[in-house]
Amino acid sequence: NAGVMQNPRHLVRRRGQEARLRCSPMKGHSHVYWYRQLPEEGLKFMVYLQKENIIDESGMPKERFSAEFPKEGPSILRIQQVVRGDSAAYFCASSPRGGWDTEAFFGQGTRLTVV
Amino acid sequence: GNSVTQMEGPVTLSEEAFLTINCTYTATGYPSLFWYVQYPGEGLQLLLKATKADDKGSNKGFEATYRKETTSFHLEKGSVQVSDSAVYFCALSDGAGGTSYGKLTFGQGTILTVHP
Protein backbone atom coordinates (compact mmCIF):
# COMPACT_ATOMS: atom_id res chain seq x y z
CA ASN A 1 0.00 0.00 0.00
CA ALA A 2 1.76 3.10 -1.22
CA GLY A 3 1.92 6.01 1.15
CA VAL A 4 0.73 9.54 0.52
CA MET A 5 2.33 10.75 -2.69
CA GLN A 6 3.06 14.38 -3.32
CA ASN A 7 4.49 15.87 -6.47
CA PRO A 8 6.54 17.56 -7.42
CA ARG A 9 8.99 17.29 -4.54
CA HIS A 10 10.58 20.57 -5.49
CA LEU A 11 9.00 23.39 -7.45
CA VAL A 12 10.55 26.67 -8.52
CA ARG A 13 8.33 29.46 -9.76
CA ARG A 14 8.95 33.07 -10.70
CA ARG A 15 6.92 35.76 -9.01
CA GLY A 16 3.52 36.07 -10.66
CA GLN A 17 3.38 32.49 -11.96
CA GLU A 18 0.99 29.80 -10.80
CA ALA A 19 1.98 26.83 -8.64
CA ARG A 20 0.05 23.55 -8.62
CA LEU A 21 0.82 21.02 -5.92
CA ARG A 22 -0.61 17.52 -6.12
CA CYS A 23 -1.42 15.03 -3.41
CA SER A 24 -2.56 11.44 -3.91
CA PRO A 25 -3.87 10.05 -0.61
CA MET A 26 -3.33 6.52 0.57
CA LYS A 27 -5.63 3.94 -0.93
CA GLY A 28 -8.98 3.97 0.81
CA HIS A 29 -8.46 7.41 2.35
CA SER A 30 -11.07 10.02 1.50
CA HIS A 31 -9.95 12.77 3.88
CA VAL A 32 -7.12 15.14 2.95
CA TYR A 33 -5.43 17.92 4.92
CA TRP A 34 -2.95 20.50 3.63
CA TYR A 35 -0.36 22.15 5.87
CA ARG A 36 2.27 24.79 5.21
CA GLN A 37 5.65 24.99 6.91
CA LEU A 38 7.38 28.32 6.65
CA PRO A 39 11.13 28.46 7.35
CA GLU A 40 11.94 28.04 11.05
CA GLU A 41 8.27 27.47 11.92
CA GLY A 42 6.00 24.55 12.63
CA LEU A 43 3.33 23.25 10.30
CA LYS A 44 0.20 25.37 10.00
CA PHE A 45 -3.16 23.96 8.95
CA MET A 46 -4.51 25.30 5.67
CA VAL A 47 -7.50 23.27 4.51
CA TYR A 48 -9.39 20.03 5.09
CA LEU A 49 -11.21 18.31 2.24
CA GLN A 50 -13.28 15.24 1.65
CA LYS A 51 -14.04 13.95 -1.81
CA GLU A 52 -15.52 16.85 -3.80
CA ASN A 53 -16.05 18.97 -0.68
CA ILE A 54 -14.10 21.59 1.24
CA ILE A 55 -14.91 21.06 4.91
CA ASP A 56 -12.66 23.57 6.64
CA GLU A 57 -10.57 26.21 4.90
CA SER A 58 -10.00 28.42 7.91
CA GLY A 59 -6.21 28.35 7.43
CA MET A 60 -6.21 29.31 3.77
CA PRO A 61 -5.18 32.83 2.78
CA LYS A 62 -8.23 34.62 1.41
CA GLU A 63 -6.67 35.43 -1.94
CA ARG A 64 -4.67 33.49 -4.53
CA PHE A 65 -4.96 30.11 -2.78
CA SER A 66 -7.47 27.40 -3.62
CA ALA A 67 -7.80 23.67 -3.09
CA GLU A 68 -9.84 20.87 -4.54
CA PHE A 69 -10.25 17.14 -4.14
CA PRO A 70 -12.21 15.83 -7.13
CA LYS A 71 -14.07 12.57 -7.29
CA GLU A 72 -11.31 11.15 -9.45
CA GLY A 73 -7.66 12.08 -9.20
CA PRO A 74 -5.42 13.77 -6.67
CA SER A 75 -6.07 16.71 -4.43
CA ILE A 76 -4.67 19.95 -5.84
CA LEU A 77 -3.44 22.99 -3.96
CA ARG A 78 -3.25 25.92 -6.35
CA ILE A 79 -1.43 29.17 -5.71
CA GLN A 80 -1.97 31.93 -8.24
CA GLN A 81 0.41 34.84 -8.81
CA VAL A 82 2.99 33.52 -6.37
CA VAL A 83 5.04 35.89 -4.24
CA ARG A 84 8.32 35.34 -2.38
CA GLY A 85 6.42 34.89 0.89
CA ASP A 86 4.77 31.76 -0.53
CA SER A 87 8.13 29.97 -0.44
CA ALA A 88 7.62 27.12 2.00
CA ALA A 89 7.20 23.39 2.33
CA TYR A 90 3.63 22.22 1.71
CA PHE A 91 2.58 18.94 3.26
CA CYS A 92 -0.45 16.85 2.54
CA ALA A 93 -1.88 14.29 4.95
CA SER A 94 -4.65 11.76 4.49
CA SER A 95 -6.77 9.65 6.79
CA PRO A 96 -9.49 7.04 6.31
CA ARG A 97 -11.91 9.14 8.31
CA GLY A 98 -12.00 12.51 9.99
CA GLY A 99 -11.89 12.69 13.73
CA TRP A 100 -9.99 13.91 16.71
CA ASP A 101 -8.23 10.61 17.40
CA THR A 102 -7.51 9.52 13.85
CA GLU A 103 -3.94 9.14 12.68
CA ALA A 104 -3.08 11.24 9.66
CA PHE A 105 -0.45 9.93 7.24
CA PHE A 106 1.81 12.55 5.73
CA GLY A 107 3.46 12.85 2.36
CA GLN A 108 7.06 13.94 1.87
CA GLY A 109 6.04 17.46 1.00
CA THR A 110 6.53 19.85 -1.87
CA ARG A 111 9.16 22.51 -1.38
CA LEU A 112 8.12 25.62 -3.26
CA THR A 113 10.70 28.28 -4.01
CA VAL A 114 9.60 31.57 -5.52
CA VAL A 115 12.36 33.51 -7.25
CA GLY B 1 -7.42 29.14 20.13
CA ASN B 2 -5.28 26.06 20.43
CA SER B 3 -1.50 26.32 20.64
CA VAL B 4 1.51 24.09 21.24
CA THR B 5 4.88 25.20 22.60
CA GLN B 6 7.99 23.05 22.32
CA MET B 7 11.32 23.57 23.98
CA GLU B 8 13.69 25.53 21.85
CA GLY B 9 16.28 23.55 20.00
CA PRO B 10 18.39 22.28 18.54
CA VAL B 11 19.26 19.49 20.95
CA THR B 12 22.60 17.72 20.61
CA LEU B 13 23.32 14.54 22.56
CA SER B 14 25.82 11.71 22.66
CA GLU B 15 24.65 8.19 21.91
CA GLU B 16 23.01 6.46 24.90
CA ALA B 17 22.19 9.76 26.60
CA PHE B 18 18.75 10.46 28.10
CA LEU B 19 16.42 12.60 26.03
CA THR B 20 13.66 14.95 27.09
CA ILE B 21 11.85 17.31 24.73
CA ASN B 22 9.34 19.48 26.51
CA CYS B 23 5.90 20.20 25.09
CA THR B 24 3.09 22.22 26.63
CA TYR B 25 -0.25 23.07 25.14
CA THR B 26 -3.23 25.36 25.40
CA ALA B 27 -6.59 24.02 24.32
CA THR B 28 -10.25 24.03 25.16
CA GLY B 29 -11.83 20.74 26.04
CA TYR B 30 -9.90 17.49 25.95
CA PRO B 31 -7.49 17.34 23.03
CA SER B 32 -5.66 14.32 21.72
CA LEU B 33 -1.88 14.72 21.80
CA PHE B 34 0.69 13.45 19.32
CA TRP B 35 4.39 13.32 18.66
CA TYR B 36 5.48 13.21 15.03
CA VAL B 37 9.02 12.62 13.75
CA GLN B 38 10.48 13.86 10.48
CA TYR B 39 13.65 12.20 9.22
CA PRO B 40 15.78 14.10 6.69
CA GLY B 41 14.09 14.32 3.32
CA GLU B 42 10.96 12.51 4.46
CA GLY B 43 7.44 13.35 5.54
CA LEU B 44 6.14 13.32 9.09
CA GLN B 45 5.52 9.98 10.75
CA LEU B 46 3.39 9.44 13.82
CA LEU B 47 5.66 8.41 16.69
CA LEU B 48 3.10 8.07 19.48
CA LYS B 49 -0.18 9.46 20.71
CA ALA B 50 -2.41 9.77 23.78
CA THR B 51 -6.10 10.55 23.71
CA LYS B 52 -6.99 11.19 27.35
CA ALA B 53 -5.47 12.38 30.60
CA ASP B 54 -2.85 10.09 32.20
CA ASP B 55 -2.54 8.00 29.03
CA LYS B 56 1.03 7.07 28.15
CA GLY B 57 1.96 6.75 24.50
CA SER B 58 5.03 4.70 23.65
CA ASN B 59 6.87 3.50 20.56
CA LYS B 60 10.46 2.61 19.63
CA GLY B 61 11.65 3.35 23.17
CA PHE B 62 10.04 6.80 23.22
CA GLU B 63 7.39 7.66 25.80
CA ALA B 64 5.14 10.60 26.60
CA THR B 65 2.44 10.95 29.26
CA TYR B 66 -0.64 13.16 28.85
CA ARG B 67 -0.60 15.44 31.91
CA LYS B 68 -3.78 17.48 32.09
CA GLU B 69 -2.84 19.24 35.34
CA THR B 70 0.32 20.69 33.81
CA THR B 71 -0.99 20.74 30.21
CA SER B 72 2.14 18.91 29.09
CA PHE B 73 3.17 15.99 26.90
CA HIS B 74 6.94 15.74 27.25
CA LEU B 75 8.80 13.25 25.04
CA GLU B 76 11.41 11.02 26.69
CA LYS B 77 13.80 8.26 25.70
CA GLY B 78 16.20 6.55 28.04
CA SER B 79 19.02 5.90 25.58
CA VAL B 80 19.15 7.66 22.23
CA GLN B 81 20.80 6.32 19.10
CA VAL B 82 22.37 8.07 16.13
CA SER B 83 19.40 6.89 14.07
CA ASP B 84 17.08 8.99 16.27
CA SER B 85 18.48 12.18 14.74
CA ALA B 86 15.48 13.94 13.26
CA VAL B 87 13.01 16.77 13.83
CA TYR B 88 10.34 16.08 16.44
CA PHE B 89 6.95 17.80 16.42
CA CYS B 90 4.41 17.90 19.21
CA ALA B 91 0.82 18.35 18.05
CA LEU B 92 -2.74 18.35 19.31
CA SER B 93 -6.14 17.67 17.84
CA ASP B 94 -9.43 18.83 19.27
CA GLY B 95 -10.80 16.15 21.53
CA ALA B 96 -14.14 14.48 21.59
CA GLY B 97 -16.91 16.96 21.01
CA GLY B 98 -14.68 19.30 19.05
CA THR B 99 -15.25 20.19 15.46
CA SER B 100 -11.73 20.16 14.08
CA TYR B 101 -12.22 16.93 12.15
CA GLY B 102 -8.71 15.83 13.00
CA LYS B 103 -7.07 19.14 12.22
CA LEU B 104 -3.68 19.27 13.96
CA THR B 105 -2.03 22.21 15.70
CA PHE B 106 1.76 21.79 15.70
CA GLY B 107 4.62 23.07 17.79
CA GLN B 108 7.56 24.60 15.99
CA GLY B 109 9.62 21.41 16.02
CA THR B 110 12.82 20.42 17.80
CA ILE B 111 15.90 19.32 15.89
CA LEU B 112 17.66 16.42 17.59
CA THR B 113 21.21 15.45 16.63
CA VAL B 114 22.80 12.40 18.21
CA HIS B 115 26.56 11.92 17.92
CA PRO B 116 28.33 8.52 18.17
PDB file of C-alpha atoms in Angstrom:
ATOM      1  CA  ASN A   1       0.000   0.000   0.000  1.00  0.00           C
ATOM      2  CA  ALA A   2       1.756   3.095  -1.216  1.00  0.00           C
ATOM      3  CA  GLY A   3       1.923   6.014   1.146  1.00  0.00           C
ATOM      4  CA  VAL A   4       0.726   9.544   0.525  1.00  0.00           C
ATOM      5  CA  MET A   5       2.326  10.750  -2.693  1.00  0.00           C
ATOM      6  CA  GLN A   6       3.055  14.379  -3.320  1.00  0.00           C
ATOM      7  CA  ASN A   7       4.491  15.866  -6.469  1.00  0.00           C
ATOM      8  CA  PRO A   8       6.539  17.564  -7.420  1.00  0.00           C
ATOM      9  CA  ARG A   9       8.991  17.286  -4.536  1.00  0.00           C
ATOM     10  CA  HIS A  10      10.585  20.573  -5.490  1.00  0.00           C
ATOM     11  CA  LEU A  11       9.001  23.393  -7.453  1.00  0.00           C
ATOM     12  CA  VAL A  12      10.553  26.668  -8.521  1.00  0.00           C
ATOM     13  CA  ARG A  13       8.328  29.464  -9.759  1.00  0.00           C
ATOM     14  CA  ARG A  14       8.950  33.071 -10.697  1.00  0.00           C
ATOM     15  CA  ARG A  15       6.919  35.763  -9.009  1.00  0.00           C
ATOM     16  CA  GLY A  16       3.521  36.068 -10.658  1.00  0.00           C
ATOM     17  CA  GLN A  17       3.375  32.491 -11.956  1.00  0.00           C
ATOM     18  CA  GLU A  18       0.986  29.798 -10.799  1.00  0.00           C
ATOM     19  CA  ALA A  19       1.979  26.829  -8.638  1.00  0.00           C
ATOM     20  CA  ARG A  20       0.049  23.548  -8.623  1.00  0.00           C
ATOM     21  CA  LEU A  21       0.818  21.023  -5.919  1.00  0.00           C
ATOM     22  CA  ARG A  22      -0.612  17.515  -6.120  1.00  0.00           C
ATOM     23  CA  CYS A  23      -1.423  15.026  -3.412  1.00  0.00           C
ATOM     24  CA  SER A  24      -2.556  11.437  -3.912  1.00  0.00           C
ATOM     25  CA  PRO A  25      -3.870  10.051  -0.610  1.00  0.00           C
ATOM     26  CA  MET A  26      -3.333   6.522   0.569  1.00  0.00           C
ATOM     27  CA  LYS A  27      -5.635   3.935  -0.933  1.00  0.00           C
ATOM     28  CA  GLY A  28      -8.983   3.968   0.807  1.00  0.00           C
ATOM     29  CA  HIS A  29      -8.458   7.411   2.346  1.00  0.00           C
ATOM     30  CA  SER A  30     -11.074  10.020   1.501  1.00  0.00           C
ATOM     31  CA  HIS A  31      -9.947  12.768   3.882  1.00  0.00           C
ATOM     32  CA  VAL A  32      -7.124  15.138   2.949  1.00  0.00           C
ATOM     33  CA  TYR A  33      -5.430  17.918   4.922  1.00  0.00           C
ATOM     34  CA  TRP A  34      -2.948  20.498   3.625  1.00  0.00           C
ATOM     35  CA  TYR A  35      -0.359  22.152   5.874  1.00  0.00           C
ATOM     36  CA  ARG A  36       2.271  24.788   5.209  1.00  0.00           C
ATOM     37  CA  GLN A  37       5.649  24.993   6.909  1.00  0.00           C
ATOM     38  CA  LEU A  38       7.382  28.324   6.653  1.00  0.00           C
ATOM     39  CA  PRO A  39      11.132  28.461   7.353  1.00  0.00           C
ATOM     40  CA  GLU A  40      11.937  28.036  11.054  1.00  0.00           C
ATOM     41  CA  GLU A  41       8.265  27.466  11.924  1.00  0.00           C
ATOM     42  CA  GLY A  42       5.996  24.548  12.633  1.00  0.00           C
ATOM     43  CA  LEU A  43       3.327  23.247  10.300  1.00  0.00           C
ATOM     44  CA  LYS A  44       0.197  25.373   9.995  1.00  0.00           C
ATOM     45  CA  PHE A  45      -3.158  23.960   8.949  1.00  0.00           C
ATOM     46  CA  MET A  46      -4.510  25.297   5.672  1.00  0.00           C
ATOM     47  CA  VAL A  47      -7.505  23.274   4.507  1.00  0.00           C
ATOM     48  CA  TYR A  48      -9.388  20.032   5.087  1.00  0.00           C
ATOM     49  CA  LEU A  49     -11.209  18.307   2.245  1.00  0.00           C
ATOM     50  CA  GLN A  50     -13.277  15.236   1.651  1.00  0.00           C
ATOM     51  CA  LYS A  51     -14.041  13.945  -1.805  1.00  0.00           C
ATOM     52  CA  GLU A  52     -15.519  16.851  -3.801  1.00  0.00           C
ATOM     53  CA  ASN A  53     -16.047  18.967  -0.678  1.00  0.00           C
ATOM     54  CA  ILE A  54     -14.100  21.587   1.244  1.00  0.00           C
ATOM     55  CA  ILE A  55     -14.913  21.059   4.910  1.00  0.00           C
ATOM     56  CA  ASP A  56     -12.662  23.574   6.640  1.00  0.00           C
ATOM     57  CA  GLU A  57     -10.572  26.209   4.896  1.00  0.00           C
ATOM     58  CA  SER A  58     -10.002  28.418   7.913  1.00  0.00           C
ATOM     59  CA  GLY A  59      -6.213  28.345   7.431  1.00  0.00           C
ATOM     60  CA  MET A  60      -6.206  29.306   3.768  1.00  0.00           C
ATOM     61  CA  PRO A  61      -5.178  32.825   2.776  1.00  0.00           C
ATOM     62  CA  LYS A  62      -8.229  34.623   1.412  1.00  0.00           C
ATOM     63  CA  GLU A  63      -6.675  35.429  -1.940  1.00  0.00           C
ATOM     64  CA  ARG A  64      -4.671  33.493  -4.528  1.00  0.00           C
ATOM     65  CA  PHE A  65      -4.961  30.114  -2.776  1.00  0.00           C
ATOM     66  CA  SER A  66      -7.473  27.403  -3.616  1.00  0.00           C
ATOM     67  CA  ALA A  67      -7.799  23.668  -3.090  1.00  0.00           C
ATOM     68  CA  GLU A  68      -9.842  20.873  -4.544  1.00  0.00           C
ATOM     69  CA  PHE A  69     -10.254  17.139  -4.142  1.00  0.00           C
ATOM     70  CA  PRO A  70     -12.210  15.835  -7.130  1.00  0.00           C
ATOM     71  CA  LYS A  71     -14.071  12.574  -7.291  1.00  0.00           C
ATOM     72  CA  GLU A  72     -11.309  11.149  -9.449  1.00  0.00           C
ATOM     73  CA  GLY A  73      -7.656  12.081  -9.195  1.00  0.00           C
ATOM     74  CA  PRO A  74      -5.423  13.766  -6.671  1.00  0.00           C
ATOM     75  CA  SER A  75      -6.073  16.711  -4.429  1.00  0.00           C
ATOM     76  CA  ILE A  76      -4.670  19.950  -5.844  1.00  0.00           C
ATOM     77  CA  LEU A  77      -3.435  22.995  -3.964  1.00  0.00           C
ATOM     78  CA  ARG A  78      -3.248  25.921  -6.347  1.00  0.00           C
ATOM     79  CA  ILE A  79      -1.432  29.171  -5.708  1.00  0.00           C
ATOM     80  CA  GLN A  80      -1.968  31.929  -8.238  1.00  0.00           C
ATOM     81  CA  GLN A  81       0.407  34.837  -8.807  1.00  0.00           C
ATOM     82  CA  VAL A  82       2.985  33.517  -6.370  1.00  0.00           C
ATOM     83  CA  VAL A  83       5.044  35.894  -4.237  1.00  0.00           C
ATOM     84  CA  ARG A  84       8.316  35.344  -2.378  1.00  0.00           C
ATOM     85  CA  GLY A  85       6.420  34.890   0.891  1.00  0.00           C
ATOM     86  CA  ASP A  86       4.773  31.763  -0.526  1.00  0.00           C
ATOM     87  CA  SER A  87       8.130  29.967  -0.438  1.00  0.00           C
ATOM     88  CA  ALA A  88       7.620  27.117   1.999  1.00  0.00           C
ATOM     89  CA  ALA A  89       7.203  23.388   2.327  1.00  0.00           C
ATOM     90  CA  TYR A  90       3.634  22.224   1.707  1.00  0.00           C
ATOM     91  CA  PHE A  91       2.576  18.943   3.264  1.00  0.00           C
ATOM     92  CA  CYS A  92      -0.453  16.847   2.542  1.00  0.00           C
ATOM     93  CA  ALA A  93      -1.882  14.290   4.947  1.00  0.00           C
ATOM     94  CA  SER A  94      -4.650  11.757   4.489  1.00  0.00           C
ATOM     95  CA  SER A  95      -6.768   9.651   6.793  1.00  0.00           C
ATOM     96  CA  PRO A  96      -9.485   7.035   6.312  1.00  0.00           C
ATOM     97  CA  ARG A  97     -11.914   9.139   8.311  1.00  0.00           C
ATOM     98  CA  GLY A  98     -12.001  12.513   9.985  1.00  0.00           C
ATOM     99  CA  GLY A  99     -11.892  12.686  13.730  1.00  0.00           C
ATOM    100  CA  TRP A 100      -9.986  13.905  16.712  1.00  0.00           C
ATOM    101  CA  ASP A 101      -8.230  10.609  17.405  1.00  0.00           C
ATOM    102  CA  THR A 102      -7.507   9.518  13.846  1.00  0.00           C
ATOM    103  CA  GLU A 103      -3.940   9.135  12.676  1.00  0.00           C
ATOM    104  CA  ALA A 104      -3.076  11.236   9.656  1.00  0.00           C
ATOM    105  CA  PHE A 105      -0.451   9.928   7.235  1.00  0.00           C
ATOM    106  CA  PHE A 106       1.815  12.549   5.729  1.00  0.00           C
ATOM    107  CA  GLY A 107       3.464  12.854   2.357  1.00  0.00           C
ATOM    108  CA  GLN A 108       7.062  13.938   1.867  1.00  0.00           C
ATOM    109  CA  GLY A 109       6.038  17.459   0.999  1.00  0.00           C
ATOM    110  CA  THR A 110       6.528  19.855  -1.870  1.00  0.00           C
ATOM    111  CA  ARG A 111       9.158  22.514  -1.381  1.00  0.00           C
ATOM    112  CA  LEU A 112       8.119  25.624  -3.262  1.00  0.00           C
ATOM    113  CA  THR A 113      10.701  28.281  -4.007  1.00  0.00           C
ATOM    114  CA  VAL A 114       9.598  31.571  -5.520  1.00  0.00           C
ATOM    115  CA  VAL A 115      12.357  33.509  -7.251  1.00  0.00           C
TER     116      VAL A 115
ATOM    117  CA  GLY B   1      -7.420  29.140  20.126  1.00  0.00           C
ATOM    118  CA  ASN B   2      -5.276  26.055  20.432  1.00  0.00           C
ATOM    119  CA  SER B   3      -1.501  26.324  20.645  1.00  0.00           C
ATOM    120  CA  VAL B   4       1.515  24.087  21.244  1.00  0.00           C
ATOM    121  CA  THR B   5       4.877  25.203  22.602  1.00  0.00           C
ATOM    122  CA  GLN B   6       7.994  23.050  22.324  1.00  0.00           C
ATOM    123  CA  MET B   7      11.324  23.575  23.984  1.00  0.00           C
ATOM    124  CA  GLU B   8      13.686  25.527  21.848  1.00  0.00           C
ATOM    125  CA  GLY B   9      16.277  23.549  20.000  1.00  0.00           C
ATOM    126  CA  PRO B  10      18.391  22.276  18.540  1.00  0.00           C
ATOM    127  CA  VAL B  11      19.261  19.490  20.947  1.00  0.00           C
ATOM    128  CA  THR B  12      22.599  17.716  20.612  1.00  0.00           C
ATOM    129  CA  LEU B  13      23.320  14.535  22.560  1.00  0.00           C
ATOM    130  CA  SER B  14      25.816  11.708  22.656  1.00  0.00           C
ATOM    131  CA  GLU B  15      24.649   8.189  21.908  1.00  0.00           C
ATOM    132  CA  GLU B  16      23.013   6.456  24.897  1.00  0.00           C
ATOM    133  CA  ALA B  17      22.185   9.758  26.602  1.00  0.00           C
ATOM    134  CA  PHE B  18      18.752  10.459  28.095  1.00  0.00           C
ATOM    135  CA  LEU B  19      16.415  12.597  26.025  1.00  0.00           C
ATOM    136  CA  THR B  20      13.655  14.950  27.094  1.00  0.00           C
ATOM    137  CA  ILE B  21      11.855  17.310  24.732  1.00  0.00           C
ATOM    138  CA  ASN B  22       9.335  19.484  26.512  1.00  0.00           C
ATOM    139  CA  CYS B  23       5.898  20.196  25.087  1.00  0.00           C
ATOM    140  CA  THR B  24       3.092  22.215  26.635  1.00  0.00           C
ATOM    141  CA  TYR B  25      -0.250  23.072  25.137  1.00  0.00           C
ATOM    142  CA  THR B  26      -3.234  25.359  25.395  1.00  0.00           C
ATOM    143  CA  ALA B  27      -6.588  24.022  24.315  1.00  0.00           C
ATOM    144  CA  THR B  28     -10.250  24.026  25.159  1.00  0.00           C
ATOM    145  CA  GLY B  29     -11.827  20.740  26.044  1.00  0.00           C
ATOM    146  CA  TYR B  30      -9.900  17.492  25.952  1.00  0.00           C
ATOM    147  CA  PRO B  31      -7.494  17.339  23.030  1.00  0.00           C
ATOM    148  CA  SER B  32      -5.657  14.320  21.721  1.00  0.00           C
ATOM    149  CA  LEU B  33      -1.885  14.720  21.804  1.00  0.00           C
ATOM    150  CA  PHE B  34       0.689  13.454  19.321  1.00  0.00           C
ATOM    151  CA  TRP B  35       4.393  13.319  18.663  1.00  0.00           C
ATOM    152  CA  TYR B  36       5.475  13.208  15.033  1.00  0.00           C
ATOM    153  CA  VAL B  37       9.017  12.624  13.753  1.00  0.00           C
ATOM    154  CA  GLN B  38      10.482  13.863  10.481  1.00  0.00           C
ATOM    155  CA  TYR B  39      13.653  12.204   9.222  1.00  0.00           C
ATOM    156  CA  PRO B  40      15.780  14.096   6.689  1.00  0.00           C
ATOM    157  CA  GLY B  41      14.088  14.320   3.321  1.00  0.00           C
ATOM    158  CA  GLU B  42      10.956  12.515   4.456  1.00  0.00           C
ATOM    159  CA  GLY B  43       7.443  13.354   5.541  1.00  0.00           C
ATOM    160  CA  LEU B  44       6.141  13.316   9.092  1.00  0.00           C
ATOM    161  CA  GLN B  45       5.518   9.978  10.755  1.00  0.00           C
ATOM    162  CA  LEU B  46       3.391   9.440  13.817  1.00  0.00           C
ATOM    163  CA  LEU B  47       5.660   8.406  16.685  1.00  0.00           C
ATOM    164  CA  LEU B  48       3.097   8.067  19.480  1.00  0.00           C
ATOM    165  CA  LYS B  49      -0.182   9.457  20.714  1.00  0.00           C
ATOM    166  CA  ALA B  50      -2.408   9.769  23.783  1.00  0.00           C
ATOM    167  CA  THR B  51      -6.096  10.547  23.707  1.00  0.00           C
ATOM    168  CA  LYS B  52      -6.989  11.192  27.355  1.00  0.00           C
ATOM    169  CA  ALA B  53      -5.473  12.381  30.604  1.00  0.00           C
ATOM    170  CA  ASP B  54      -2.851  10.093  32.200  1.00  0.00           C
ATOM    171  CA  ASP B  55      -2.545   8.003  29.027  1.00  0.00           C
ATOM    172  CA  LYS B  56       1.029   7.071  28.150  1.00  0.00           C
ATOM    173  CA  GLY B  57       1.958   6.746  24.504  1.00  0.00           C
ATOM    174  CA  SER B  58       5.031   4.700  23.653  1.00  0.00           C
ATOM    175  CA  ASN B  59       6.867   3.502  20.562  1.00  0.00           C
ATOM    176  CA  LYS B  60      10.460   2.607  19.632  1.00  0.00           C
ATOM    177  CA  GLY B  61      11.655   3.349  23.170  1.00  0.00           C
ATOM    178  CA  PHE B  62      10.041   6.799  23.220  1.00  0.00           C
ATOM    179  CA  GLU B  63       7.389   7.662  25.800  1.00  0.00           C
ATOM    180  CA  ALA B  64       5.138  10.596  26.602  1.00  0.00           C
ATOM    181  CA  THR B  65       2.443  10.950  29.259  1.00  0.00           C
ATOM    182  CA  TYR B  66      -0.639  13.159  28.851  1.00  0.00           C
ATOM    183  CA  ARG B  67      -0.598  15.442  31.913  1.00  0.00           C
ATOM    184  CA  LYS B  68      -3.779  17.481  32.093  1.00  0.00           C
ATOM    185  CA  GLU B  69      -2.836  19.238  35.343  1.00  0.00           C
ATOM    186  CA  THR B  70       0.323  20.692  33.808  1.00  0.00           C
ATOM    187  CA  THR B  71      -0.988  20.735  30.213  1.00  0.00           C
ATOM    188  CA  SER B  72       2.142  18.913  29.095  1.00  0.00           C
ATOM    189  CA  PHE B  73       3.165  15.993  26.896  1.00  0.00           C
ATOM    190  CA  HIS B  74       6.936  15.736  27.254  1.00  0.00           C
ATOM    191  CA  LEU B  75       8.796  13.254  25.039  1.00  0.00           C
ATOM    192  CA  GLU B  76      11.413  11.017  26.687  1.00  0.00           C
ATOM    193  CA  LYS B  77      13.796   8.263  25.698  1.00  0.00           C
ATOM    194  CA  GLY B  78      16.198   6.552  28.042  1.00  0.00           C
ATOM    195  CA  SER B  79      19.020   5.904  25.584  1.00  0.00           C
ATOM    196  CA  VAL B  80      19.149   7.663  22.227  1.00  0.00           C
ATOM    197  CA  GLN B  81      20.802   6.323  19.097  1.00  0.00           C
ATOM    198  CA  VAL B  82      22.370   8.065  16.126  1.00  0.00           C
ATOM    199  CA  SER B  83      19.400   6.893  14.067  1.00  0.00           C
ATOM    200  CA  ASP B  84      17.076   8.992  16.272  1.00  0.00           C
ATOM    201  CA  SER B  85      18.485  12.180  14.737  1.00  0.00           C
ATOM    202  CA  ALA B  86      15.477  13.938  13.263  1.00  0.00           C
ATOM    203  CA  VAL B  87      13.007  16.771  13.830  1.00  0.00           C
ATOM    204  CA  TYR B  88      10.338  16.075  16.438  1.00  0.00           C
ATOM    205  CA  PHE B  89       6.951  17.801  16.420  1.00  0.00           C
ATOM    206  CA  CYS B  90       4.411  17.900  19.214  1.00  0.00           C
ATOM    207  CA  ALA B  91       0.821  18.346  18.049  1.00  0.00           C
ATOM    208  CA  LEU B  92      -2.740  18.352  19.308  1.00  0.00           C
ATOM    209  CA  SER B  93      -6.135  17.670  17.843  1.00  0.00           C
ATOM    210  CA  ASP B  94      -9.432  18.826  19.273  1.00  0.00           C
ATOM    211  CA  GLY B  95     -10.802  16.149  21.527  1.00  0.00           C
ATOM    212  CA  ALA B  96     -14.142  14.479  21.591  1.00  0.00           C
ATOM    213  CA  GLY B  97     -16.915  16.960  21.008  1.00  0.00           C
ATOM    214  CA  GLY B  98     -14.675  19.305  19.049  1.00  0.00           C
ATOM    215  CA  THR B  99     -15.245  20.193  15.460  1.00  0.00           C
ATOM    216  CA  SER B 100     -11.733  20.158  14.080  1.00  0.00           C
ATOM    217  CA  TYR B 101     -12.224  16.925  12.153  1.00  0.00           C
ATOM    218  CA  GLY B 102      -8.711  15.826  13.003  1.00  0.00           C
ATOM    219  CA  LYS B 103      -7.067  19.138  12.222  1.00  0.00           C
ATOM    220  CA  LEU B 104      -3.680  19.275  13.956  1.00  0.00           C
ATOM    221  CA  THR B 105      -2.026  22.210  15.697  1.00  0.00           C
ATOM    222  CA  PHE B 106       1.759  21.793  15.702  1.00  0.00           C
ATOM    223  CA  GLY B 107       4.616  23.073  17.786  1.00  0.00           C
ATOM    224  CA  GLN B 108       7.562  24.597  15.991  1.00  0.00           C
ATOM    225  CA  GLY B 109       9.619  21.408  16.016  1.00  0.00           C
ATOM    226  CA  THR B 110      12.821  20.425  17.795  1.00  0.00           C
ATOM    227  CA  ILE B 111      15.900  19.319  15.890  1.00  0.00           C
ATOM    228  CA  LEU B 112      17.664  16.420  17.586  1.00  0.00           C
ATOM    229  CA  THR B 113      21.213  15.448  16.630  1.00  0.00           C
ATOM    230  CA  VAL B 114      22.804  12.397  18.213  1.00  0.00           C
ATOM    231  CA  HIS B 115      26.565  11.915  17.915  1.00  0.00           C
ATOM    232  CA  PRO B 116      28.326   8.524  18.172  1.00  0.00           C
TER     233      PRO B 116
END
